[in-house]
CSV table of N, CA and C in Angstrom, one decimal:
chain,number,residue,atom,x,y,z
A,1367,GLY,N,101.0,73.7,91.9
A,1367,GLY,CA,101.3,74.8,91.0
A,1367,GLY,C,101.1,76.2,91.7
A,1368,VAL,N,101.5,77.2,91.0
A,1368,VAL,CA,101.3,78.6,91.5
A,1368,VAL,C,100.6,79.4,90.4
A,1369,GLY,N,100.1,80.5,90.8
A,1369,GLY,CA,99.4,81.4,89.9
A,1369,GLY,C,98.0,81.7,90.3
A,1370,PRO,N,97.2,82.3,89.4
A,1370,PRO,CA,95.8,82.7,89.7
A,1370,PRO,C,95.1,81.5,90.2
A,1371,GLY,N,94.2,81.7,91.2
A,1371,GLY,CA,93.4,80.6,91.7
A,1371,GLY,C,94.1,79.9,92.8
A,1372,THR,N,95.4,80.1,93.0
A,1372,THR,CA,96.2,79.4,94.1
A,1372,THR,C,96.0,80.3,95.3
A,1373,SER,N,95.9,79.7,96.5
A,1373,SER,CA,95.8,80.5,97.7
A,1373,SER,C,97.1,81.4,97.8
A,1374,ALA,N,96.9,82.6,98.3
A,1374,ALA,CA,98.0,83.5,98.3
A,1374,ALA,C,98.6,83.6,99.7
A,1375,SER,N,99.9,83.9,99.8
A,1375,SER,CA,100.5,84.2,101.1
A,1375,SER,C,100.7,85.7,101.1
A,1376,LEU,N,100.8,86.3,102.3
A,1376,LEU,CA,101.0,87.7,102.5
A,1376,LEU,C,102.3,87.9,103.1
A,1377,ALA,N,103.0,89.0,102.7
A,1377,ALA,CA,104.3,89.3,103.2
A,1377,ALA,C,104.6,90.8,103.2
A,1378,THR,N,105.5,91.2,104.0
A,1378,THR,CA,106.0,92.6,104.0
A,1378,THR,C,107.5,92.5,103.8
A,1379,ILE,N,108.0,93.5,103.1
A,1379,ILE,CA,109.4,93.6,102.9
A,1379,ILE,C,109.8,95.1,103.1
A,1380,GLU,N,110.8,95.3,104.0
A,1380,GLU,CA,111.2,96.6,104.3
A,1380,GLU,C,112.6,96.8,103.5
A,1381,VAL,N,112.6,97.8,102.6
A,1381,VAL,CA,113.8,98.0,101.8
A,1381,VAL,C,114.7,99.0,102.5
A,1382,LEU,N,115.8,98.4,103.0
A,1382,LEU,CA,116.7,99.3,103.8
A,1382,LEU,C,117.9,99.7,103.0
A,1383,SER,N,118.2,98.9,102.0
A,1383,SER,CA,119.4,99.2,101.1
A,1383,SER,C,118.9,98.9,99.7
A,1384,LEU,N,119.4,99.7,98.7
A,1384,LEU,CA,118.9,99.5,97.4
A,1384,LEU,C,120.1,99.8,96.4
A,1385,TRP,N,120.3,98.8,95.5
A,1385,TRP,CA,121.3,98.9,94.5
A,1385,TRP,C,120.6,98.9,93.1
A,1386,LEU,N,121.0,99.7,92.2
A,1386,LEU,CA,120.4,99.8,90.9
A,1386,LEU,C,121.5,99.4,89.8
A,1387,SER,N,121.2,98.5,88.9
A,1387,SER,CA,122.1,98.1,87.9
A,1387,SER,C,121.7,98.5,86.5
A,1388,LEU,N,122.6,99.0,85.7
A,1388,LEU,CA,122.4,99.3,84.3
A,1388,LEU,C,123.0,98.1,83.5
A,1389,TRP,N,122.2,97.3,83.0
A,1389,TRP,CA,122.6,96.1,82.2
A,1389,TRP,C,122.9,96.4,80.8
A,1390,HIS,N,122.1,97.3,80.1
A,1390,HIS,CA,122.3,97.6,78.7
A,1390,HIS,C,122.1,99.1,78.6
A,1391,THR,N,122.9,99.7,77.7
A,1391,THR,CA,122.8,101.1,77.5
A,1391,THR,C,121.7,101.5,76.5
A,1392,GLU,N,121.2,100.5,75.8
A,1392,GLU,CA,120.1,100.6,74.9
A,1392,GLU,C,119.2,99.4,74.9
A,1393,VAL,N,117.9,99.6,74.9
A,1393,VAL,CA,117.0,98.5,74.9
A,1393,VAL,C,116.0,98.8,73.8
A,1394,CYS,N,115.7,97.7,73.0
A,1394,CYS,CA,114.8,97.9,71.8
A,1394,CYS,C,113.6,96.9,72.1
A,1395,VAL,N,112.4,97.5,71.8
A,1395,VAL,CA,111.2,96.7,72.0
A,1395,VAL,C,110.4,96.7,70.8
A,1396,GLU,N,109.9,95.6,70.3
A,1396,GLU,CA,109.0,95.5,69.2
A,1396,GLU,C,107.7,96.0,69.5
A,1397,GLN,N,107.1,96.9,68.8
A,1397,GLN,CA,105.8,97.5,69.0
A,1397,GLN,C,104.7,96.6,68.4
A,1398,SER,N,103.5,96.8,68.8
A,1398,SER,CA,102.4,96.0,68.3
A,1398,SER,C,102.2,96.1,66.7
A,1399,ASP,N,102.7,97.2,66.1
A,1399,ASP,CA,102.6,97.3,64.7
A,1399,ASP,C,103.8,96.7,63.9
A,1400,GLY,N,104.7,96.1,64.7
A,1400,GLY,CA,105.9,95.4,64.1
A,1400,GLY,C,107.1,96.3,64.1
A,1401,SER,N,107.0,97.6,64.3
A,1401,SER,CA,108.1,98.5,64.3
A,1401,SER,C,108.9,98.3,65.6
A,1402,VAL,N,110.1,98.7,65.6
A,1402,VAL,CA,111.0,98.6,66.8
A,1402,VAL,C,111.3,100.0,67.3
A,1403,GLN,N,111.1,100.1,68.6
A,1403,GLN,CA,111.4,101.4,69.3
A,1403,GLN,C,112.6,101.1,70.2
A,1404,CYS,N,113.7,101.9,70.1
A,1404,CYS,CA,114.8,101.7,70.9
A,1404,CYS,C,114.9,102.9,71.9
A,1405,LEU,N,115.4,102.6,73.1
A,1405,LEU,CA,115.5,103.6,74.1
A,1405,LEU,C,116.9,103.6,74.7
A,1406,ASP,N,117.4,104.8,74.7
A,1406,ASP,CA,118.8,105.0,75.3
A,1406,ASP,C,118.6,104.9,76.8
A,1407,THR,N,118.8,103.8,77.4
A,1407,THR,CA,118.6,103.5,78.8
A,1407,THR,C,119.6,104.3,79.7
A,1408,LYS,N,120.8,104.5,79.2
A,1408,LYS,CA,121.7,105.3,80.0
A,1408,LYS,C,121.3,106.7,80.1
A,1409,ALA,N,120.8,107.3,79.0
A,1409,ALA,CA,120.3,108.7,79.1
A,1409,ALA,C,119.0,108.8,80.0
A,1410,ALA,N,118.1,107.8,79.8
A,1410,ALA,CA,116.9,107.8,80.6
A,1410,ALA,C,117.2,107.7,82.1
A,1411,LEU,N,118.2,106.8,82.5
A,1411,LEU,CA,118.5,106.6,83.8
A,1411,LEU,C,119.2,107.8,84.4
A,1412,THR,N,120.1,108.5,83.6
A,1412,THR,CA,120.7,109.7,84.0
A,1412,THR,C,119.7,110.8,84.3
A,1413,ASP,N,118.6,110.8,83.5
A,1413,ASP,CA,117.6,111.8,83.7
A,1413,ASP,C,116.8,111.6,84.9
A,1414,ILE,N,116.4,110.3,85.2
A,1414,ILE,CA,115.5,110.0,86.3
A,1414,ILE,C,116.3,109.8,87.6
A,1415,CYS,N,117.6,109.5,87.5
A,1415,CYS,CA,118.4,109.2,88.6
A,1415,CYS,C,119.8,109.8,88.4
A,1416,PRO,N,120.0,111.2,88.5
A,1416,PRO,CA,121.3,111.8,88.2
A,1416,PRO,C,122.4,111.4,89.2
A,1417,CYS,N,122.1,111.0,90.4
A,1417,CYS,CA,123.1,110.5,91.4
A,1417,CYS,C,124.3,111.4,91.5
A,1418,ASN,N,124.0,112.7,91.7
A,1418,ASN,CA,125.1,113.7,92.0
A,1418,ASN,C,126.1,113.7,90.9
A,1419,GLY,N,125.8,113.4,89.7
A,1419,GLY,CA,126.7,113.4,88.6
A,1419,GLY,C,127.6,112.2,88.4
A,1420,TRP,N,127.4,111.2,89.2
A,1420,TRP,CA,128.1,109.9,89.0
A,1420,TRP,C,127.7,109.3,87.7
A,1421,SER,N,128.6,108.8,86.9
A,1421,SER,CA,128.4,108.3,85.6
A,1421,SER,C,127.6,106.9,85.7
A,1422,TRP,N,126.7,106.8,84.7
A,1422,TRP,CA,126.0,105.5,84.6
A,1422,TRP,C,126.6,104.7,83.4
A,1423,THR,N,127.8,105.1,82.9
A,1423,THR,CA,128.4,104.4,81.8
A,1423,THR,C,129.1,103.1,82.3
A,1424,PRO,N,128.7,102.0,81.8
A,1424,PRO,CA,129.3,100.7,82.3
A,1424,PRO,C,130.8,100.7,81.8
A,1425,SER,N,131.6,99.9,82.5
A,1425,SER,CA,133.0,99.7,82.2
A,1425,SER,C,133.1,98.8,81.0
A,1426,ASN,N,133.9,99.2,80.0
A,1426,ASN,CA,134.2,98.3,78.9
A,1426,ASN,C,135.1,97.2,79.2
A,1427,LEU,N,135.6,97.2,80.4
A,1427,LEU,CA,136.6,96.2,80.8
A,1427,LEU,C,136.0,94.9,81.3
A,1428,THR,N,134.7,94.9,81.6
A,1428,THR,CA,134.0,93.7,82.1
A,1428,THR,C,132.7,93.6,81.4
A,1429,ASP,N,132.1,92.4,81.5
A,1429,ASP,CA,130.7,92.2,81.0
A,1429,ASP,C,129.7,92.4,82.1
A,1430,GLN,N,130.1,92.9,83.2
A,1430,GLN,CA,129.2,93.1,84.3
A,1430,GLN,C,128.5,94.5,84.2
A,1431,PRO,N,127.2,94.5,84.7
A,1431,PRO,CA,126.5,95.8,84.6
A,1431,PRO,C,127.1,96.8,85.6
A,1432,LEU,N,126.9,98.1,85.4
A,1432,LEU,CA,127.2,99.1,86.3
A,1432,LEU,C,126.2,99.1,87.4
A,1433,THR,N,126.6,98.9,88.6
A,1433,THR,CA,125.7,98.9,89.8
A,1433,THR,C,126.0,100.0,90.7
A,1434,ARG,N,125.0,100.7,91.2
A,1434,ARG,CA,125.2,101.9,92.0
A,1434,ARG,C,124.3,101.7,93.3
A,1435,ASN,N,124.9,102.0,94.5
A,1435,ASN,CA,124.2,102.0,95.7
A,1435,ASN,C,123.5,103.3,95.8
A,1436,ILE,N,122.2,103.2,95.7
A,1436,ILE,CA,121.3,104.4,95.7
A,1436,ILE,C,121.5,105.3,97.0
A,1437,GLY,N,121.5,104.6,98.1
A,1437,GLY,CA,121.6,105.3,99.4
A,1437,GLY,C,122.9,106.0,99.5
A,1438,MET,N,124.0,105.5,98.9
A,1438,MET,CA,125.3,106.1,99.1
A,1438,MET,C,125.6,107.2,98.0
A,1439,PHE,N,125.2,106.9,96.7
A,1439,PHE,CA,125.6,107.8,95.7
A,1439,PHE,C,124.5,108.7,95.3
A,1440,CYS,N,123.2,108.4,95.6
A,1440,CYS,CA,122.1,109.2,95.0
A,1440,CYS,C,121.2,109.8,96.1
A,1441,MET,N,121.9,110.5,97.1
A,1441,MET,CA,121.2,111.3,98.1
A,1441,MET,C,121.6,112.7,97.9
A,1442,PRO,N,120.8,113.7,98.3
A,1442,PRO,CA,119.5,113.5,98.9
A,1442,PRO,C,118.4,112.9,97.9
A,1443,GLU,N,117.2,112.7,98.4
A,1443,GLU,CA,116.2,112.0,97.7
A,1443,GLU,C,116.0,112.5,96.3
A,1444,GLU,N,116.2,113.8,96.0
A,1444,GLU,CA,115.9,114.4,94.7
A,1444,GLU,C,116.9,113.9,93.7
A,1445,GLN,N,118.0,113.3,94.1
A,1445,GLN,CA,119.0,112.7,93.1
A,1445,GLN,C,118.5,111.4,92.5
A,1446,CYS,N,117.5,110.9,93.0
A,1446,CYS,CA,116.9,109.7,92.4
A,1446,CYS,C,115.5,109.5,92.9
A,1447,PRO,N,114.6,110.5,92.6
A,1447,PRO,CA,113.3,110.7,93.2
A,1447,PRO,C,112.4,109.5,93.0
A,1448,ILE,N,112.3,108.9,91.9
A,1448,ILE,CA,111.3,107.8,91.7
A,1448,ILE,C,111.7,106.6,92.5
A,1449,ILE,N,112.9,106.2,92.4
A,1449,ILE,CA,113.4,105.1,93.2
A,1449,ILE,C,113.3,105.3,94.7
A,1450,ASN,N,113.8,106.5,95.1
A,1450,ASN,CA,113.8,106.8,96.6
A,1450,ASN,C,112.4,106.9,97.1
A,1451,LYS,N,111.5,107.6,96.4
A,1451,LYS,CA,110.1,107.7,96.9
A,1451,LYS,C,109.3,106.4,96.9
A,1452,ALA,N,109.6,105.6,95.9
A,1452,ALA,CA,108.8,104.3,95.8
A,1452,ALA,C,109.4,103.2,96.6
A,1453,TYR,N,110.7,103.1,96.8
A,1453,TYR,CA,111.3,101.9,97.4
A,1453,TYR,C,112.1,102.1,98.6
A,1454,HIS,N,113.0,103.1,98.6
A,1454,HIS,CA,114.0,103.2,99.6
A,1454,HIS,C,113.4,103.6,101.0
A,1455,HIS,N,113.7,102.8,102.0
A,1455,HIS,CA,113.2,102.9,103.4
A,1455,HIS,C,111.7,102.9,103.4
A,1456,LYS,N,111.1,102.0,102.6
A,1456,LYS,CA,109.6,101.8,102.6
A,1456,LYS,C,109.3,100.4,102.9
A,1457,ILE,N,108.1,100.2,103.5
A,1457,ILE,CA,107.6,98.8,103.7
A,1457,ILE,C,106.7,98.5,102.5
A,1458,HIS,N,106.9,97.4,101.9
A,1458,HIS,CA,106.1,96.9,100.8
A,1458,HIS,C,105.3,95.7,101.2
A,1459,TYR,N,104.0,95.8,100.9
A,1459,TYR,CA,103.1,94.7,101.2
A,1459,TYR,C,102.8,93.9,99.9
A,1460,LEU,N,102.9,92.6,100.0
A,1460,LEU,CA,102.7,91.9,98.7
A,1460,LEU,C,101.9,90.6,99.0
A,1461,SER,N,101.2,90.2,98.0
A,1461,SER,CA,100.5,88.9,98.0
A,1461,SER,C,101.2,88.0,96.9
A,1462,PHE,N,101.5,86.8,97.3
A,1462,PHE,CA,102.2,85.9,96.3
A,1462,PHE,C,101.9,84.5,96.6
A,1463,SER,N,102.2,83.7,95.6
A,1463,SER,CA,102.1,82.2,95.7
A,1463,SER,C,103.4,81.7,95.2
A,1464,ALA,N,103.9,80.6,95.7
A,1464,ALA,CA,105.1,80.0,95.3
A,1464,ALA,C,105.2,78.5,95.5
A,1465,ASP,N,106.0,77.9,94.7
A,1465,ASP,CA,106.4,76.5,95.0
A,1465,ASP,C,107.9,76.4,94.9
A,1466,ALA,N,108.5,75.3,94.8
A,1466,ALA,CA,109.9,75.1,94.8
A,1466,ALA,C,110.5,75.8,93.6
A,1467,SER,N,109.8,75.8,92.5
A,1467,SER,CA,110.4,76.3,91.2
A,1467,SER,C,110.0,77.7,90.8
A,1468,ASN,N,108.8,78.2,91.2
A,1468,ASN,CA,108.3,79.4,90.7
A,1468,ASN,C,107.8,80.3,91.9
A,1469,VAL,N,107.7,81.6,91.6
A,1469,VAL,CA,107.1,82.5,92.5
A,1469,VAL,C,106.2,83.5,91.6
A,1470,CYS,N,105.0,83.7,92.1
A,1470,CYS,CA,104.0,84.5,91.4
A,1470,CYS,C,103.6,85.7,92.3
A,1471,VAL,N,103.9,86.9,91.9
A,1471,VAL,CA,103.5,88.0,92.7
A,1471,VAL,C,102.1,88.5,92.2
A,1472,ILE,N,101.1,88.5,93.0
A,1472,ILE,CA,99.8,88.8,92.6
A,1472,ILE,C,99.5,90.3,92.7
A,1473,SER,N,100.0,90.9,93.8
A,1473,SER,CA,99.8,92.3,94.1
A,1473,SER,C,100.9,92.8,95.0
A,1474,ARG,N,101.3,94.1,94.8
A,1474,ARG,CA,102.3,94.7,95.7
A,1474,ARG,C,102.0,96.2,95.8
A,1475,SER,N,102.3,96.7,96.9
A,1475,SER,CA,102.0,98.2,97.1
A,1475,SER,C,102.7,98.6,98.4
A,1476,THR,N,102.9,99.9,98.6
A,1476,THR,CA,103.4,100.4,99.9
A,1476,THR,C,102.2,100.6,100.8
A,1477,GLU,N,101.0,100.3,100.3
A,1477,GLU,CA,99.8,100.4,101.2
A,1477,GLU,C,99.3,99.0,101.4
A,1478,SER,N,99.1,98.6,102.7
A,1478,SER,CA,98.6,97.2,103.0
A,1478,SER,C,97.3,96.9,102.3
A,1479,ALA,N,96.4,97.9,102.3
A,1479,ALA,CA,95.0,97.7,101.7
A,1479,ALA,C,95.1,97.3,100.2
A,1480,ARG,N,96.1,97.8,99.5
A,1480,ARG,CA,96.3,97.5,98.1
A,1480,ARG,C,97.2,96.2,97.9
A,1481,GLY,N,98.2,96.1,98.6
A,1481,GLY,CA,99.1,95.0,98.5
A,1481,GLY,C,98.6,93.6,98.9
A,1482,TRP,N,97.7,93.7,99.9
A,1482,TRP,CA,97.1,92.5,100.5
A,1482,TRP,C,95.7,92.2,100.1
A,1483,ALA,N,95.1,93.1,99.3
A,1483,ALA,CA,93.6,92.9,99.1
A,1483,ALA,C,93.3,92.7,97.6
A,1484,ARG,N,94.1,92.9,96.7
A,1484,ARG,CA,93.8,92.8,95.3
A,1484,ARG,C,94.2,91.5,94.7
A,1485,LEU,N,93.6,90.4,95.3
A,1485,LEU,CA,94.0,89.1,94.9
A,1485,LEU,C,93.4,88.6,93.5
A,1486,GLU,N,92.5,89.4,93.0
A,1486,GLU,CA,91.9,89.1,91.7
A,1486,GLU,C,92.8,89.5,90.5
A,1487,GLU,N,93.9,90.3,90.8
A,1487,GLU,CA,94.8,90.7,89.7
A,1487,GLU,C,95.5,89.6,89.1
A,1488,GLU,N,96.0,89.8,87.9
A,1488,GLU,CA,96.8,88.7,87.2
A,1488,GLU,C,98.1,88.6,87.8
A,1489,ALA,N,98.6,87.4,88.1
A,1489,ALA,CA,99.9,87.2,88.8
A,1489,ALA,C,101.0,87.4,87.7
A,1490,ARG,N,102.1,87.9,88.2
A,1490,ARG,CA,103.3,88.0,87.4
A,1490,ARG,C,104.3,87.0,88.0
A,1491,CYS,N,104.7,86.0,87.1
A,1491,CYS,CA,105.4,84.9,87.6
A,1491,CYS,C,106.8,84.8,87.1
A,1492,LEU,N,107.7,84.3,87.9
A,1492,LEU,CA,109.1,84.1,87.6
A,1492,LEU,C,109.5,82.7,88.0
A,1493,GLU,N,110.4,82.1,87.2
A,1493,GLU,CA,111.0,80.8,87.5
A,1493,GLU,C,112.2,81.1,88.4
A,1494,LYS,N,112.3,80.4,89.5
A,1494,LYS,CA,113.5,80.6,90.4
A,1494,LYS,C,114.7,80.1,89.7
A,1495,VAL,N,115.8,80.8,90.0
A,1495,VAL,CA,117.1,80.4,89.5
A,1495,VAL,C,117.5,79.0,90.0
A,1496,SER,N,117.2,78.8,91.2
A,1496,SER,CA,117.4,77.4,91.8
A,1496,SER,C,116.3,77.1,92.7
A,1497,PRO,N,115.8,75.9,92.7
A,1497,PRO,CA,114.6,75.5,93.5
A,1497,PRO,C,114.9,75.9,95.0
A,1498,ALA,N,113.9,76.4,95.7
A,1498,ALA,CA,114.0,76.8,97.1
A,1498,ALA,C,112.6,76.9,97.7
A,1499,VAL,N,112.5,76.6,98.9
A,1499,VAL,CA,111.2,76.8,99.6
A,1499,VAL,C,111.5,77.4,101.0
A,1500,CYS,N,110.6,78.1,101.5
A,1500,CYS,CA,110.7,78.7,102.9
A,1500,CYS,C,110.1,77.6,103.8
A,1501,LYS,N,110.9,77.2,104.7
A,1501,LYS,CA,110.5,76.2,105.7
A,1501,LYS,C,110.4,76.8,107.0
A,1502,GLY,N,109.4,76.4,107.8
A,1502,GLY,CA,109.3,76.9,109.1
A,1502,GLY,C,107.8,77.2,109.5
A,1503,SER,N,107.6,77.3,110.8
A,1503,SER,CA,106.2,77.5,111.2
A,1503,SER,C,105.9,79.0,111.2
A,1504,LEU,N,104.6,79.3,111.3
A,1504,LEU,CA,104.1,80.7,111.4
A,1504,LEU,C,104.6,81.2,112.8
A,1505,SER,N,105.2,82.3,112.8
A,1505,SER,CA,105.7,82.9,114.1
A,1505,SER,C,106.1,84.3,113.8
A,1506,ALA,N,106.5,85.0,114.8
A,1506,ALA,CA,106.9,86.4,114.7
A,1506,ALA,C,108.3,86.4,114.1
A,1507,ALA,N,109.0,85.3,114.1
A,1507,ALA,CA,110.4,85.3,113.6
A,1507,ALA,C,110.4,85.4,112.1
A,1508,ARG,N,111.4,86.0,111.6
A,1508,ARG,CA,111.5,86.1,110.1
A,1508,ARG,C,112.2,84.9,109.6
A,1509,PRO,N,111.5,84.1,108.7
A,1509,PRO,CA,112.1,82.9,108.1
A,1509,PRO,C,113.1,83.3,107.1
A,1510,HIS,N,114.2,82.5,106.9
A,1510,HIS,CA,115.1,82.8,105.8
A,1510,HIS,C,114.5,82.2,104.6
A,1511,CYS,N,114.3,83.0,103.6
A,1511,CYS,CA,113.6,82.6,102.4
A,1511,CYS,C,114.5,82.8,101.2
A,1512,PRO,N,115.3,81.8,100.7
A,1512,PRO,CA,116.2,82.0,99.6
A,1512,PRO,C,115.3,82.4,98.4
A,1513,GLY,N,115.8,83.4,97.6
A,1513,GLY,CA,115.1,83.8,96.4
A,1513,GLY,C,114.1,84.9,96.6
A,1514,LEU,N,113.8,85.3,97.8
A,1514,LEU,CA,112.8,86.4,98.0
A,1514,LEU,C,113.3,87.7,97.3
A,1515,HIS,N,114.6,87.9,97.2
A,1515,HIS,CA,115.0,89.1,96.6
A,1515,HIS,C,114.6,89.2,95.1
A,1516,TYR,N,114.3,88.1,94.5
A,1516,TYR,CA,113.8,88.1,93.1
A,1516,TYR,C,112.4,88.8,93.0
A,1517,ILE,N,111.6,88.7,94.1
A,1517,ILE,CA,110.4,89.4,94.1
A,1517,ILE,C,110.6,90.9,94.0
A,1518,LEU,N,111.6,91.4,94.8
A,1518,LEU,CA,111.9,92.8,94.8
A,1518,LEU,C,112.4,93.2,93.4
A,1519,ARG,N,113.3,92.4,92.8
A,1519,ARG,CA,113.9,92.7,91.5
A,1519,ARG,C,112.8,92.8,90.5
A,1520,LEU,N,111.8,91.9,90.6
A,1520,LEU,CA,110.7,91.9,89.6
A,1520,LEU,C,109.9,93.2,89.8
A,1521,GLY,N,109.6,93.6,91.0
A,1521,GLY,CA,108.8,94.8,91.2
A,1521,GLY,C,109.5,96.0,90.7
A,1522,LEU,N,110.8,96.1,91.0
A,1522,LEU,CA,111.6,97.3,90.6
A,1522,LEU,C,111.7,97.3,89.1
A,1523,SER,N,112.0,96.2,88.5
A,1523,SER,CA,112.1,96.1,87.0
A,1523,SER,C,110.7,96.5,86.3
A,1524,LEU,N,109.6,96.0,86.9
A,1524,LEU,CA,108.3,96.3,86.3
A,1524,LEU,C,108.0,97.8,86.4
A,1525,ALA,N,108.4,98.4,87.6
A,1525,ALA,CA,108.2,99.8,87.8
A,1525,ALA,C,108.9,100.7,86.8
A,1526,VAL,N,110.2,100.4,86.6
A,1526,VAL,CA,111.1,101.1,85.7
A,1526,VAL,C,110.6,101.0,84.3
A,1527,VAL,N,110.3,99.7,83.9
A,1527,VAL,CA,109.9,99.5,82.5
A,1527,VAL,C,108.5,100.2,82.3
A,1528,SER,N,107.6,100.1,83.2
A,1528,SER,CA,106.3,100.8,83.1
A,1528,SER,C,106.5,102.3,83.0
A,1529,TRP,N,107.4,102.9,83.7
A,1529,TRP,CA,107.7,104.3,83.7
A,1529,TRP,C,108.3,104.7,82.3
A,1530,LEU,N,109.2,103.9,81.8
A,1530,LEU,CA,109.9,104.2,80.6
A,1530,LEU,C,109.0,104.0,79.4
A,1531,PHE,N,108.2,103.0,79.3
A,1531,PHE,CA,107.4,102.7,78.2
A,1531,PHE,C,105.9,103.0,78.3
A,1532,GLY,N,105.5,103.4,79.6
A,1532,GLY,CA,104.1,103.6,79.9
A,1532,GLY,C,103.5,104.8,79.3
């Protein structure tokens, strides 16, 4: 199994290209008192990532989210400052445990001392879309690891949700 108490692996991920998708123009979250708070995610995303005036309005012609290449549409850095400063062209250090079905990220940071040392934190786990394992020996070569992009998606999603509702 994976999760707290499981030995952790350490990894680095360099984010060279970044795409951001707007899946829903409004998200509603039930509060601890039972009330519901809705957030206009399109307006929030436009505020935090204006992308030189490019629209964040999804097409009504498809059920696909609007996806924007941050490096292409949202430069200079001020056009999407939170995403650019936190992710784009940064190396991320993370501690994780995984098996064929799940991956649990224990800690992640752009600082190795934080991403690799805080193993006592509660893990955030995701079930993999399809079972996969990284096979190979320890070496300087980069193993192909199907599903590793889900770790980045989890980190970005958690950062944006934390910023919006924090």
